[in-house]
Amino acid sequence: MIEFEGVSFVHPTGVKALDGVTLKVGGGETVAVVGENGAGKTTLVKHVTGLLKPSKGRVLVDGVATTATTTAELSRKVGVAFQNPDHQLFSESVEAEMAFALRNFGFSEELVERRVAWGLELFGLTEYRASSPLVLSGGEKKRLTLACILAWDPQVVILDEPTVGQDALQKERLAETIRMLTSTGKTILVVSHDIEFLWPIQPRVVVMKSGKVVGDGRAAEVMAQKGLLESARVAQPQLVSFHGALRSRPTSPFVDPAEARRWIAGERR
Amino acid sequence: MMWLSSGFLFRSGKSFYHRIDPRVKLLCSILMFVCAIIARFVYEIAIVVAFVLGVAAAAKALRRVGRTVAFTSLFSVLIFGLNFFVTRDLESSVLYAARFVGIVVSTSLFFVTTSPDELEQVMKTFRLPRDIVFAFVTAVRFVPVLMLDAMQIMDAQKSRGLEMQKGNVLRRIRSMVPVLVPLVVTSVVRSGELAEAMESRAYGAVPRPTSLVQYRARAADKVVAVAALLLFALTAYSFYVVLPPLGL
Ligand SMILES: Nc1ncnc2c1ncn2[C@@H]1O[C@H](COP(=O)(O)OP(=O)(O)O)[C@@H](O)[C@H]1O
Ligand SMILES: [Mg+2]
Protein backbone atom coordinates (compact mmCIF):
# COMPACT_ATOMS: atom_id res chain seq x y z
CA MET A 1 0.00 0.00 0.00
CA ILE A 2 2.78 2.40 1.01
CA GLU A 3 6.33 1.96 -0.22
CA PHE A 4 9.40 4.03 0.58
CA GLU A 5 12.33 3.19 -1.68
CA GLY A 6 15.59 4.65 -0.39
CA VAL A 7 13.96 7.96 0.42
CA SER A 8 16.08 10.88 1.58
CA PHE A 9 14.76 14.35 2.26
CA VAL A 10 16.64 17.54 3.00
CA HIS A 11 14.70 20.54 4.31
CA PRO A 12 15.43 23.90 2.65
CA THR A 13 17.34 24.82 5.80
CA GLY A 14 19.76 21.97 5.14
CA VAL A 15 18.42 19.60 7.81
CA LYS A 16 18.47 16.03 6.56
CA ALA A 17 15.15 14.84 7.97
CA LEU A 18 15.02 11.50 6.13
CA ASP A 19 18.12 9.52 5.32
CA GLY A 20 17.70 6.50 3.07
CA VAL A 21 14.38 5.24 4.38
CA THR A 22 13.16 1.98 2.90
CA LEU A 23 9.85 0.83 4.27
CA LYS A 24 6.95 -1.23 3.00
CA VAL A 25 3.54 -1.11 4.62
CA GLY A 26 1.03 -3.62 3.30
CA GLY A 27 -2.72 -3.02 3.00
CA GLY A 28 -4.52 -3.59 6.32
CA GLU A 29 -1.40 -3.26 8.47
CA THR A 30 -1.32 -1.20 11.63
CA VAL A 31 2.06 0.46 12.06
CA ALA A 32 3.31 2.62 14.91
CA VAL A 33 6.17 5.01 14.14
CA VAL A 34 8.15 5.91 17.25
CA GLY A 35 11.32 7.88 17.91
CA GLU A 36 12.55 10.98 19.71
CA ASN A 37 11.58 14.55 18.82
CA GLY A 38 13.06 15.53 15.49
CA ALA A 39 13.63 11.93 14.39
CA GLY A 40 11.78 12.64 11.15
CA LYS A 41 8.41 11.05 11.88
CA THR A 42 6.27 13.94 10.70
CA THR A 43 8.48 14.36 7.64
CA LEU A 44 7.87 10.69 6.85
CA VAL A 45 4.11 11.18 7.16
CA LYS A 46 4.15 14.21 4.88
CA HIS A 47 5.78 12.10 2.19
CA VAL A 48 2.87 9.68 2.16
CA THR A 49 0.37 12.40 1.18
CA GLY A 50 2.80 14.04 -1.20
CA LEU A 51 3.05 17.26 0.82
CA LEU A 52 6.78 16.70 0.60
CA LYS A 53 8.48 15.02 -2.34
CA PRO A 54 11.64 13.01 -1.78
CA SER A 55 15.01 14.63 -2.55
CA LYS A 56 16.18 11.11 -3.40
CA GLY A 57 14.31 7.83 -3.87
CA ARG A 58 10.59 7.21 -4.43
CA VAL A 59 7.39 7.00 -2.44
CA LEU A 60 4.59 4.87 -3.85
CA VAL A 61 1.03 4.89 -2.57
CA ASP A 62 -1.14 2.13 -3.99
CA GLY A 63 1.48 1.66 -6.71
CA VAL A 64 1.48 5.33 -7.80
CA ALA A 65 4.51 7.58 -7.21
CA THR A 66 3.59 10.63 -5.12
CA THR A 67 5.44 12.81 -7.62
CA ALA A 68 2.87 11.87 -10.27
CA THR A 69 -0.18 13.23 -8.44
CA THR A 70 -1.37 16.04 -6.15
CA THR A 71 -1.98 16.04 -2.41
CA ALA A 72 -5.65 16.83 -2.90
CA GLU A 73 -6.01 13.72 -5.05
CA LEU A 74 -3.87 11.53 -2.81
CA SER A 75 -5.81 12.56 0.26
CA ARG A 76 -8.90 10.81 -1.07
CA LYS A 77 -6.98 7.62 -0.28
CA VAL A 78 -4.80 8.85 2.56
CA GLY A 79 -6.28 10.76 5.50
CA VAL A 80 -3.80 12.51 7.77
CA ALA A 81 -4.68 14.05 11.12
CA PHE A 82 -1.83 16.41 11.93
CA GLN A 83 -0.37 17.19 15.33
CA ASN A 84 -1.83 20.64 15.89
CA PRO A 85 -5.64 20.84 15.54
CA ASP A 86 -5.51 24.65 15.59
CA HIS A 87 -3.92 24.44 12.18
CA GLN A 88 -7.02 23.23 10.44
CA LEU A 89 -10.20 24.30 12.20
CA PHE A 90 -11.88 27.24 10.47
CA SER A 91 -15.58 26.56 9.90
CA GLU A 92 -18.60 28.12 11.60
CA SER A 93 -19.72 24.87 13.13
CA VAL A 94 -18.34 21.49 14.05
CA GLU A 95 -20.67 19.99 11.50
CA ALA A 96 -19.46 22.24 8.68
CA GLU A 97 -15.88 21.50 9.66
CA MET A 98 -16.47 17.82 9.13
CA ALA A 99 -18.34 18.36 5.88
CA PHE A 100 -15.52 20.47 4.39
CA ALA A 101 -13.42 17.59 3.08
CA LEU A 102 -16.47 15.58 2.04
CA ARG A 103 -17.68 18.44 -0.14
CA ASN A 104 -14.17 18.89 -1.54
CA PHE A 105 -14.36 15.29 -2.66
CA GLY A 106 -17.79 15.85 -4.16
CA PHE A 107 -19.86 13.59 -1.90
CA SER A 108 -23.63 13.91 -2.20
CA GLU A 109 -25.30 16.01 0.51
CA GLU A 110 -27.21 12.99 1.78
CA LEU A 111 -23.97 11.04 2.20
CA VAL A 112 -22.30 14.06 3.83
CA GLU A 113 -25.12 14.20 6.35
CA ARG A 114 -24.78 10.51 7.16
CA ARG A 115 -20.99 10.47 7.46
CA VAL A 116 -20.95 13.59 9.65
CA ALA A 117 -23.49 12.11 12.05
CA TRP A 118 -21.47 8.87 12.21
CA GLY A 119 -18.20 10.68 12.94
CA LEU A 120 -19.71 12.93 15.61
CA GLU A 121 -21.20 9.94 17.35
CA LEU A 122 -17.97 7.93 17.18
CA PHE A 123 -15.95 10.67 18.82
CA GLY A 124 -18.55 11.80 21.32
CA LEU A 125 -19.00 15.22 19.71
CA THR A 126 -22.69 15.09 18.83
CA GLU A 127 -23.64 17.64 21.48
CA TYR A 128 -21.26 20.20 19.88
CA ARG A 129 -22.71 19.72 16.41
CA ALA A 130 -23.73 23.36 16.00
CA SER A 131 -21.00 24.99 18.12
CA SER A 132 -17.97 26.72 16.70
CA PRO A 133 -15.00 24.34 16.52
CA LEU A 134 -12.82 27.13 17.91
CA VAL A 135 -14.44 27.07 21.35
CA LEU A 136 -13.86 23.36 21.93
CA SER A 137 -11.26 22.25 24.47
CA GLY A 138 -7.86 21.05 23.25
CA GLY A 139 -8.79 17.39 23.51
CA GLU A 140 -12.13 17.90 21.77
CA LYS A 141 -10.47 19.79 18.92
CA LYS A 142 -8.05 16.93 18.48
CA ARG A 143 -10.92 14.44 18.37
CA LEU A 144 -12.73 16.61 15.86
CA THR A 145 -9.73 16.57 13.52
CA LEU A 146 -9.69 12.77 13.73
CA ALA A 147 -13.42 12.67 13.02
CA CYS A 148 -12.88 14.98 10.02
CA ILE A 149 -10.41 12.51 8.54
CA LEU A 150 -12.37 9.33 9.18
CA ALA A 151 -15.52 10.93 7.78
CA TRP A 152 -14.47 10.42 4.15
CA ASP A 153 -13.40 6.86 4.81
CA PRO A 154 -9.86 6.91 3.39
CA GLN A 155 -8.08 3.59 2.84
CA VAL A 156 -5.04 4.76 4.73
CA VAL A 157 -5.40 6.60 8.05
CA ILE A 158 -2.42 8.46 9.47
CA LEU A 159 -2.51 9.90 12.97
CA ASP A 160 0.32 12.22 14.02
CA GLU A 161 0.57 12.31 17.82
CA PRO A 162 -3.13 11.60 18.36
CA THR A 163 -2.97 11.21 22.15
CA VAL A 164 -1.59 14.66 22.96
CA GLY A 165 -3.96 16.36 25.41
CA GLN A 166 -6.30 13.40 25.74
CA ASP A 167 -7.35 12.01 29.10
CA ALA A 168 -7.16 8.32 29.96
CA LEU A 169 -10.71 7.54 28.89
CA GLN A 170 -10.33 9.25 25.52
CA LYS A 171 -7.05 7.45 24.89
CA GLU A 172 -8.75 4.16 25.58
CA ARG A 173 -11.53 5.09 23.17
CA LEU A 174 -9.00 6.08 20.56
CA ALA A 175 -7.21 2.75 20.92
CA GLU A 176 -10.61 1.11 20.52
CA THR A 177 -11.25 3.12 17.35
CA ILE A 178 -7.88 2.09 15.94
CA ARG A 179 -8.69 -1.56 16.60
CA MET A 180 -12.06 -1.09 14.92
CA LEU A 181 -10.37 0.49 11.89
CA THR A 182 -7.85 -2.33 11.76
CA SER A 183 -10.67 -4.87 11.76
CA THR A 184 -12.31 -3.11 8.82
CA GLY A 185 -9.11 -3.56 6.80
CA LYS A 186 -7.75 -0.01 6.94
CA THR A 187 -4.04 0.66 6.70
CA ILE A 188 -3.07 2.68 9.75
CA LEU A 189 0.03 4.66 10.61
CA VAL A 190 0.20 6.05 14.13
CA VAL A 191 3.01 8.43 15.04
CA SER A 192 3.30 8.64 18.82
CA HIS A 193 5.62 8.93 21.79
CA ASP A 194 2.95 7.42 23.92
CA ILE A 195 4.31 3.90 24.26
CA GLU A 196 1.76 2.90 26.90
CA PHE A 197 -0.99 3.88 24.48
CA LEU A 198 0.54 1.93 21.59
CA TRP A 199 1.40 -1.25 23.46
CA PRO A 200 -2.12 -2.70 23.94
CA ILE A 201 -2.83 -2.08 20.23
CA GLN A 202 0.11 -4.42 19.45
CA PRO A 203 1.03 -2.78 16.15
CA ARG A 204 4.03 -3.37 13.97
CA VAL A 205 6.58 -0.92 15.38
CA VAL A 206 8.97 1.15 13.27
CA VAL A 207 11.67 2.94 15.26
CA MET A 208 13.19 6.10 13.77
CA LYS A 209 16.33 7.93 14.73
CA SER A 210 17.98 10.87 12.92
CA GLY A 211 15.98 10.24 9.77
CA LYS A 212 16.76 6.53 9.61
CA VAL A 213 14.67 3.48 10.34
CA VAL A 214 16.66 1.70 13.05
CA GLY A 215 14.13 -0.90 14.15
CA ASP A 216 11.14 -2.61 12.58
CA GLY A 217 9.10 -5.59 13.75
CA ARG A 218 6.20 -6.84 15.84
CA ALA A 219 5.60 -4.80 18.99
CA ALA A 220 6.73 -7.62 21.29
CA GLU A 221 9.99 -8.07 19.34
CA VAL A 222 10.93 -4.42 19.12
CA MET A 223 9.90 -3.51 22.65
CA ALA A 224 12.08 -6.28 24.06
CA GLN A 225 15.25 -4.69 22.60
CA LYS A 226 16.33 -2.44 25.43
CA GLY A 227 19.50 -1.17 23.73
CA LEU A 228 17.64 -0.17 20.57
CA LEU A 229 14.93 1.64 22.54
CA GLU A 230 17.46 3.48 24.66
CA SER A 231 19.48 4.65 21.65
CA ALA A 232 16.28 5.94 20.02
CA ARG A 233 15.13 7.41 23.36
CA VAL A 234 11.93 5.47 23.45
CA ALA A 235 10.64 4.21 26.78
CA GLN A 236 9.92 0.54 27.22
CA PRO A 237 6.26 -0.25 28.01
CA GLN A 238 5.83 -0.87 31.72
CA LEU A 239 4.24 -4.25 31.14
CA VAL A 240 7.29 -5.32 29.12
CA SER A 241 9.70 -4.15 31.85
CA PHE A 242 7.55 -5.90 34.41
CA HIS A 243 7.58 -9.08 32.36
CA GLY A 244 11.35 -8.87 32.04
CA ALA A 245 11.75 -8.51 35.80
CA LEU A 246 9.79 -11.66 36.64
CA ARG A 247 11.78 -14.73 37.66
CA SER A 248 9.29 -17.16 36.22
CA ARG A 249 7.25 -15.75 33.37
CA PRO A 250 5.10 -16.57 30.37
CA THR A 251 6.88 -16.68 27.00
CA SER A 252 5.46 -13.39 25.69
CA PRO A 253 4.85 -10.16 27.65
CA PHE A 254 1.39 -9.19 28.84
CA VAL A 255 -0.59 -7.09 26.44
CA ASP A 256 -2.76 -5.40 29.03
CA PRO A 257 -2.94 -5.17 32.83
CA ALA A 258 -5.90 -7.54 32.98
CA GLU A 259 -3.80 -10.26 31.36
CA ALA A 260 -1.01 -9.67 33.89
CA ARG A 261 -3.51 -9.85 36.72
CA ARG A 262 -4.90 -13.15 35.49
CA TRP A 263 -1.43 -14.62 35.18
CA ILE A 264 -0.41 -13.50 38.68
CA ALA A 265 -3.62 -14.98 40.11
CA GLY A 266 -2.80 -18.26 38.35
CA GLU A 267 0.78 -18.28 39.76
CA ARG A 268 -0.49 -17.79 43.32
CA ARG A 269 -2.59 -20.92 43.11
CA MET B 1 5.05 33.08 -0.72
CA MET B 2 7.60 32.14 1.88
CA TRP B 3 10.36 32.41 -0.68
CA LEU B 4 9.37 35.92 -1.70
CA SER B 5 8.74 37.55 1.64
CA SER B 6 11.98 36.29 3.15
CA GLY B 7 13.70 39.22 1.45
CA PHE B 8 13.08 41.31 4.53
CA LEU B 9 13.88 38.69 7.13
CA PHE B 10 16.93 38.83 9.34
CA ARG B 11 19.45 36.12 8.74
CA SER B 12 22.23 35.79 11.27
CA GLY B 13 25.74 36.11 9.93
CA LYS B 14 29.24 36.91 11.04
CA SER B 15 30.30 39.27 8.29
CA PHE B 16 31.87 42.65 8.95
CA TYR B 17 28.64 44.36 8.00
CA HIS B 18 26.59 42.26 10.42
CA ARG B 19 28.84 43.29 13.29
CA ILE B 20 28.58 47.02 12.69
CA ASP B 21 26.62 48.91 15.32
CA PRO B 22 22.94 48.74 14.29
CA ARG B 23 22.60 52.51 14.54
CA VAL B 24 25.38 52.90 11.99
CA LYS B 25 23.74 50.32 9.75
CA LEU B 26 20.53 52.31 9.96
CA LEU B 27 22.45 55.44 8.98
CA CYS B 28 24.02 53.64 6.02
CA SER B 29 20.68 52.36 4.81
CA ILE B 30 19.06 55.79 5.18
CA LEU B 31 21.87 57.38 3.19
CA MET B 32 21.54 54.83 0.39
CA PHE B 33 17.79 55.36 0.50
CA VAL B 34 18.24 59.11 0.16
CA CYS B 35 20.70 58.58 -2.71
CA ALA B 36 18.05 56.60 -4.57
CA ILE B 37 15.58 59.44 -4.00
CA ILE B 38 17.79 62.31 -5.06
CA ALA B 39 19.15 60.56 -8.15
CA ARG B 40 17.80 62.28 -11.24
CA PHE B 41 18.57 59.66 -13.84
CA VAL B 42 18.04 55.94 -14.16
CA TYR B 43 21.73 55.18 -14.53
CA GLU B 44 22.45 56.99 -11.28
CA ILE B 45 19.93 54.81 -9.49
CA ALA B 46 21.53 51.79 -11.13
CA ILE B 47 24.84 52.85 -9.54
CA VAL B 48 23.17 53.13 -6.12
CA VAL B 49 21.48 49.75 -6.46
CA ALA B 50 24.72 48.15 -7.61
CA PHE B 51 26.45 49.63 -4.58
CA VAL B 52 23.79 48.32 -2.20
CA LEU B 53 24.00 44.88 -3.78
CA GLY B 54 27.79 45.07 -3.48
CA VAL B 55 27.50 45.73 0.26
CA ALA B 56 24.94 42.93 0.49
CA ALA B 57 27.37 40.59 -1.26
CA ALA B 58 30.12 41.57 1.17
CA ALA B 59 27.69 40.79 4.01
CA LYS B 60 26.95 37.43 2.37
CA ALA B 61 23.31 38.46 2.13
CA LEU B 62 23.11 38.98 -1.61
CA ARG B 63 20.61 36.17 -2.14
CA ARG B 64 18.17 37.47 0.45
CA VAL B 65 18.39 41.04 -0.74
CA GLY B 66 18.23 39.80 -4.34
CA ARG B 67 14.94 38.12 -3.52
CA THR B 68 13.61 41.48 -2.52
CA VAL B 69 14.29 42.71 -6.02
CA ALA B 70 12.43 39.73 -7.44
CA PHE B 71 9.57 40.30 -5.02
CA THR B 72 9.26 44.00 -5.70
CA SER B 73 9.76 43.75 -9.45
CA LEU B 74 6.03 43.07 -9.62
CA PHE B 75 5.29 46.37 -7.91
CA SER B 76 7.90 48.12 -10.01
CA VAL B 77 6.15 46.99 -13.15
CA LEU B 78 2.89 48.25 -11.69
CA ILE B 79 4.42 51.63 -10.84
CA PHE B 80 5.89 51.89 -14.30
CA GLY B 81 2.61 50.95 -15.93
CA LEU B 82 0.52 53.40 -13.93
CA ASN B 83 2.98 56.22 -14.46
CA PHE B 84 3.23 55.61 -18.15
CA PHE B 85 -0.53 55.36 -18.44
CA VAL B 86 -0.99 58.73 -16.77
CA THR B 87 2.01 60.76 -17.99
CA ARG B 88 2.89 59.02 -21.28
CA ASP B 89 6.48 59.82 -20.33
CA LEU B 90 8.69 56.79 -20.71
CA GLU B 91 11.72 58.26 -18.97
CA SER B 92 10.04 59.45 -15.79
CA SER B 93 8.05 56.21 -15.58
CA VAL B 94 11.24 54.12 -15.68
CA LEU B 95 12.81 56.50 -13.18
CA TYR B 96 10.00 56.04 -10.67
CA ALA B 97 10.08 52.27 -11.01
CA ALA B 98 13.87 52.21 -10.59
CA ARG B 99 13.67 54.54 -7.61
CA PHE B 100 11.25 52.16 -5.97
CA VAL B 101 13.74 49.31 -6.42
CA GLY B 102 16.48 51.47 -4.89
CA ILE B 103 14.36 52.32 -1.85
CA VAL B 104 13.35 48.73 -1.26
CA VAL B 105 16.83 47.31 -1.68
CA SER B 106 18.43 49.72 0.78
CA THR B 107 15.67 49.08 3.33
CA SER B 108 15.98 45.35 2.84
CA LEU B 109 19.73 45.49 3.47
CA PHE B 110 19.09 46.98 6.90
CA PHE B 111 16.44 44.44 7.92
CA VAL B 112 18.35 41.45 6.56
CA THR B 113 21.49 42.30 8.54
CA THR B 114 19.88 43.61 11.74
CA SER B 115 18.52 41.16 14.30
CA PRO B 116 15.27 41.90 16.14
CA ASP B 117 17.33 42.47 19.30
CA GLU B 118 19.46 45.08 17.57
CA LEU B 119 16.32 46.64 16.17
CA GLU B 120 15.03 46.97 19.70
CA GLN B 121 18.21 48.73 20.78
CA VAL B 122 18.03 51.11 17.86
CA MET B 123 14.45 52.02 18.63
CA LYS B 124 15.30 52.52 22.28
CA THR B 125 18.03 55.02 21.43
CA PHE B 126 15.32 57.10 19.79
CA ARG B 127 13.49 57.04 23.14
CA LEU B 128 10.34 55.59 21.66
CA PRO B 129 7.80 54.37 24.26
CA ARG B 130 8.72 50.90 25.45
CA ASP B 131 5.38 49.33 24.61
CA ILE B 132 5.60 50.51 21.03
CA VAL B 133 9.16 49.28 20.69
CA PHE B 134 8.16 45.94 22.12
CA ALA B 135 5.11 45.56 19.91
CA PHE B 136 7.11 46.37 16.79
CA VAL B 137 10.03 44.12 17.59
CA THR B 138 7.77 41.24 18.56
CA ALA B 139 5.85 41.61 15.33
CA VAL B 140 9.10 41.41 13.36
CA ARG B 141 10.27 38.45 15.38
CA PHE B 142 7.06 36.55 14.78
CA VAL B 143 7.02 36.87 11.01
CA PRO B 144 8.96 33.62 10.48
CA VAL B 145 6.71 31.88 13.00
CA LEU B 146 3.67 33.09 11.12
CA MET B 147 5.06 31.83 7.84
CA LEU B 148 5.73 28.43 9.37
CA ASP B 149 2.16 28.37 10.66
CA ALA B 150 0.85 29.27 7.23
CA MET B 151 2.80 26.39 5.68
CA GLN B 152 1.52 23.90 8.22
CA ILE B 153 -2.06 25.08 7.82
CA MET B 154 -1.80 24.76 4.06
CA ASP B 155 -0.45 21.23 4.52
CA ALA B 156 -3.35 20.31 6.77
CA GLN B 157 -5.99 21.71 4.42
CA LYS B 158 -4.46 20.21 1.30
CA SER B 159 -4.68 16.88 3.10
CA ARG B 160 -8.40 17.46 3.36
CA GLY B 161 -8.78 17.81 -0.37
CA LEU B 162 -8.38 21.58 -0.64
CA GLU B 163 -7.16 22.39 -4.16
CA MET B 164 -5.02 25.50 -4.09
CA GLN B 165 -3.38 25.34 -7.50
CA LYS B 166 -6.39 24.74 -9.73
CA GLY B 167 -9.34 26.86 -10.75
CA ASN B 168 -9.97 30.47 -11.69
CA VAL B 169 -8.99 33.51 -9.66
CA LEU B 170 -12.24 33.57 -7.68
CA ARG B 171 -11.88 29.93 -6.70
CA ARG B 172 -8.29 30.44 -5.63
CA ILE B 173 -9.20 33.41 -3.48
CA ARG B 174 -11.99 31.38 -1.89
CA SER B 175 -9.55 28.56 -1.22
CA MET B 176 -7.56 30.95 0.99
CA VAL B 177 -10.34 31.09 3.58
CA PRO B 178 -9.51 27.72 5.17
CA VAL B 179 -5.92 28.90 5.46
CA LEU B 180 -6.46 32.47 6.65
CA VAL B 181 -9.01 31.73 9.36
CA PRO B 182 -6.79 29.33 11.34
CA LEU B 183 -3.81 31.63 10.75
CA VAL B 184 -5.56 34.64 12.20
CA VAL B 185 -7.12 32.67 15.02
CA THR B 186 -3.86 31.03 16.11
CA SER B 187 -2.11 34.40 15.95
CA VAL B 188 -4.70 36.12 18.08
CA VAL B 189 -4.73 33.27 20.58
CA ARG B 190 -0.96 33.25 20.66
CA SER B 191 -0.70 36.98 21.27
CA GLY B 192 -3.13 36.68 24.15
CA GLU B 193 -1.16 33.83 25.65
CA LEU B 194 2.09 35.69 25.11
CA ALA B 195 0.73 38.71 26.93
CA GLU B 196 -0.33 36.58 29.89
CA ALA B 197 2.97 34.74 29.98
CA MET B 198 4.89 38.01 29.88
CA GLU B 199 2.87 39.66 32.58
CA SER B 200 3.42 36.64 34.77
CA ARG B 201 7.12 37.22 34.14
CA ALA B 202 6.82 40.80 35.37
CA TYR B 203 6.57 42.74 32.12
CA GLY B 204 5.88 46.35 32.99
CA ALA B 205 6.70 45.95 36.68
CA VAL B 206 9.27 48.75 36.55
CA PRO B 207 9.19 51.75 34.21
CA ARG B 208 12.77 51.34 32.97
CA PRO B 209 14.02 47.77 33.00
CA THR B 210 17.75 47.12 32.79
CA SER B 211 19.27 45.85 29.58
CA LEU B 212 21.66 42.94 29.09
CA VAL B 213 23.40 44.42 26.08
CA GLN B 214 24.63 47.99 26.09
CA TYR B 215 25.58 49.27 22.69
CA ARG B 216 28.59 51.45 22.56
CA ALA B 217 29.93 52.49 19.18
CA ARG B 218 33.43 51.12 18.66
CA ALA B 219 36.10 52.97 16.73
CA ALA B 220 35.38 50.85 13.64
CA ASP B 221 31.70 51.83 13.79
CA LYS B 222 32.62 55.51 13.92
CA VAL B 223 34.94 55.08 10.97
CA VAL B 224 32.19 53.42 8.96
CA ALA B 225 29.72 56.15 9.90
CA VAL B 226 32.10 58.93 8.85
CA ALA B 227 33.04 57.08 5.65
CA ALA B 228 29.36 56.61 4.82
CA LEU B 229 28.65 60.32 5.31
CA LEU B 230 31.63 61.30 3.16
CA LEU B 231 30.63 58.85 0.44
CA PHE B 232 27.11 60.23 0.59
CA ALA B 233 28.33 63.79 0.18
CA LEU B 234 30.50 62.72 -2.72
CA THR B 235 27.61 60.88 -4.37
CA ALA B 236 25.23 63.80 -3.99
CA TYR B 237 27.89 66.12 -5.41
CA SER B 238 28.51 63.83 -8.39
CA PHE B 239 24.81 63.40 -9.06
CA TYR B 240 24.22 67.12 -9.30
CA VAL B 241 27.53 68.48 -10.54
CA VAL B 242 29.91 65.91 -11.99
CA LEU B 243 27.86 63.23 -13.76
CA PRO B 244 26.38 64.11 -17.14
CA PRO B 245 22.61 64.20 -17.55
CA LEU B 246 22.12 60.93 -19.42
CA GLY B 247 18.52 60.16 -20.26
CA LEU B 248 17.23 56.92 -21.62
N1 LIG C 1 9.64 23.03 7.72
C1 LIG C 1 10.85 22.67 8.17
N2 LIG C 1 11.95 23.38 7.81
C2 LIG C 1 13.16 23.02 8.23
N3 LIG C 1 13.44 21.99 9.02
C3 LIG C 1 12.40 21.24 9.43
C4 LIG C 1 11.05 21.53 9.03
N4 LIG C 1 10.23 20.62 9.58
C5 LIG C 1 11.02 19.79 10.29
N5 LIG C 1 12.33 20.15 10.20
C6 LIG C 1 13.47 19.45 10.82
O1 LIG C 1 13.48 18.12 10.34
C7 LIG C 1 13.77 17.22 11.39
C8 LIG C 1 12.66 16.19 11.52
O2 LIG C 1 11.48 16.83 11.92
P1 LIG C 1 10.12 16.07 12.15
O3 LIG C 1 9.88 15.16 10.99
O4 LIG C 1 9.08 17.09 12.43
O5 LIG C 1 10.41 15.23 13.46
P2 LIG C 1 9.43 14.46 14.46
O6 LIG C 1 8.05 14.53 13.90
O7 LIG C 1 9.99 13.07 14.50
O8 LIG C 1 9.55 15.12 15.79
C9 LIG C 1 13.97 18.06 12.64
O9 LIG C 1 15.36 18.21 12.83
C10 LIG C 1 13.31 19.37 12.31
O10 LIG C 1 13.98 20.42 12.96
MG1 LIG D 1 6.33 15.32 14.64
Tab-separated table of N, CA, C and O and ligand atoms in Angstrom, chain A residues 37-38 41-43 83 160-161 191 193, ligand 2:
chain	number	residue	atom	x	y	z
A	37	ASN	N	11.932	13.310	19.528
A	37	ASN	CA	11.582	14.547	18.820
A	37	ASN	C	12.614	14.831	17.744
A	37	ASN	O	13.805	14.744	17.995
A	38	GLY	N	12.134	15.186	16.557
A	38	GLY	CA	13.062	15.528	15.491
A	38	GLY	C	13.633	14.333	14.766
A	38	GLY	O	14.538	14.469	13.947
A	41	LYS	N	9.684	11.764	11.984
A	41	LYS	CA	8.408	11.048	11.878
A	41	LYS	C	7.379	11.854	11.066
A	41	LYS	O	6.740	11.322	10.161
A	42	THR	N	7.238	13.121	11.420
A	42	THR	CA	6.271	13.945	10.697
A	42	THR	C	6.685	14.114	9.238
A	42	THR	O	5.844	14.103	8.342
A	43	THR	N	7.977	14.250	9.011
A	43	THR	CA	8.482	14.362	7.641
A	43	THR	C	8.116	13.108	6.848
A	43	THR	O	7.701	13.188	5.685
A	83	GLN	N	-0.604	16.960	13.908
A	83	GLN	CA	-0.374	17.188	15.332
A	83	GLN	C	-1.250	18.297	15.918
A	83	GLN	O	-1.875	18.116	16.936
A	160	ASP	N	-0.946	11.686	13.508
A	160	ASP	CA	0.315	12.219	14.021
A	160	ASP	C	0.089	12.677	15.459
A	160	ASP	O	-0.650	13.628	15.695
A	161	GLU	N	0.700	12.001	16.396
A	161	GLU	CA	0.566	12.313	17.823
A	161	GLU	C	-0.897	12.462	18.245
A	161	GLU	O	-1.290	13.521	18.743
A	191	VAL	N	1.758	7.858	14.556
A	191	VAL	CA	3.007	8.426	15.044
A	191	VAL	C	2.767	8.823	16.491
A	191	VAL	O	1.820	9.561	16.767
A	193	HIS	N	4.619	9.198	20.748
A	193	HIS	CA	5.621	8.930	21.786
A	193	HIS	C	5.002	8.072	22.868
A	193	HIS	O	5.681	7.604	23.755
C	2	MG	MG	6.333	15.323	14.641
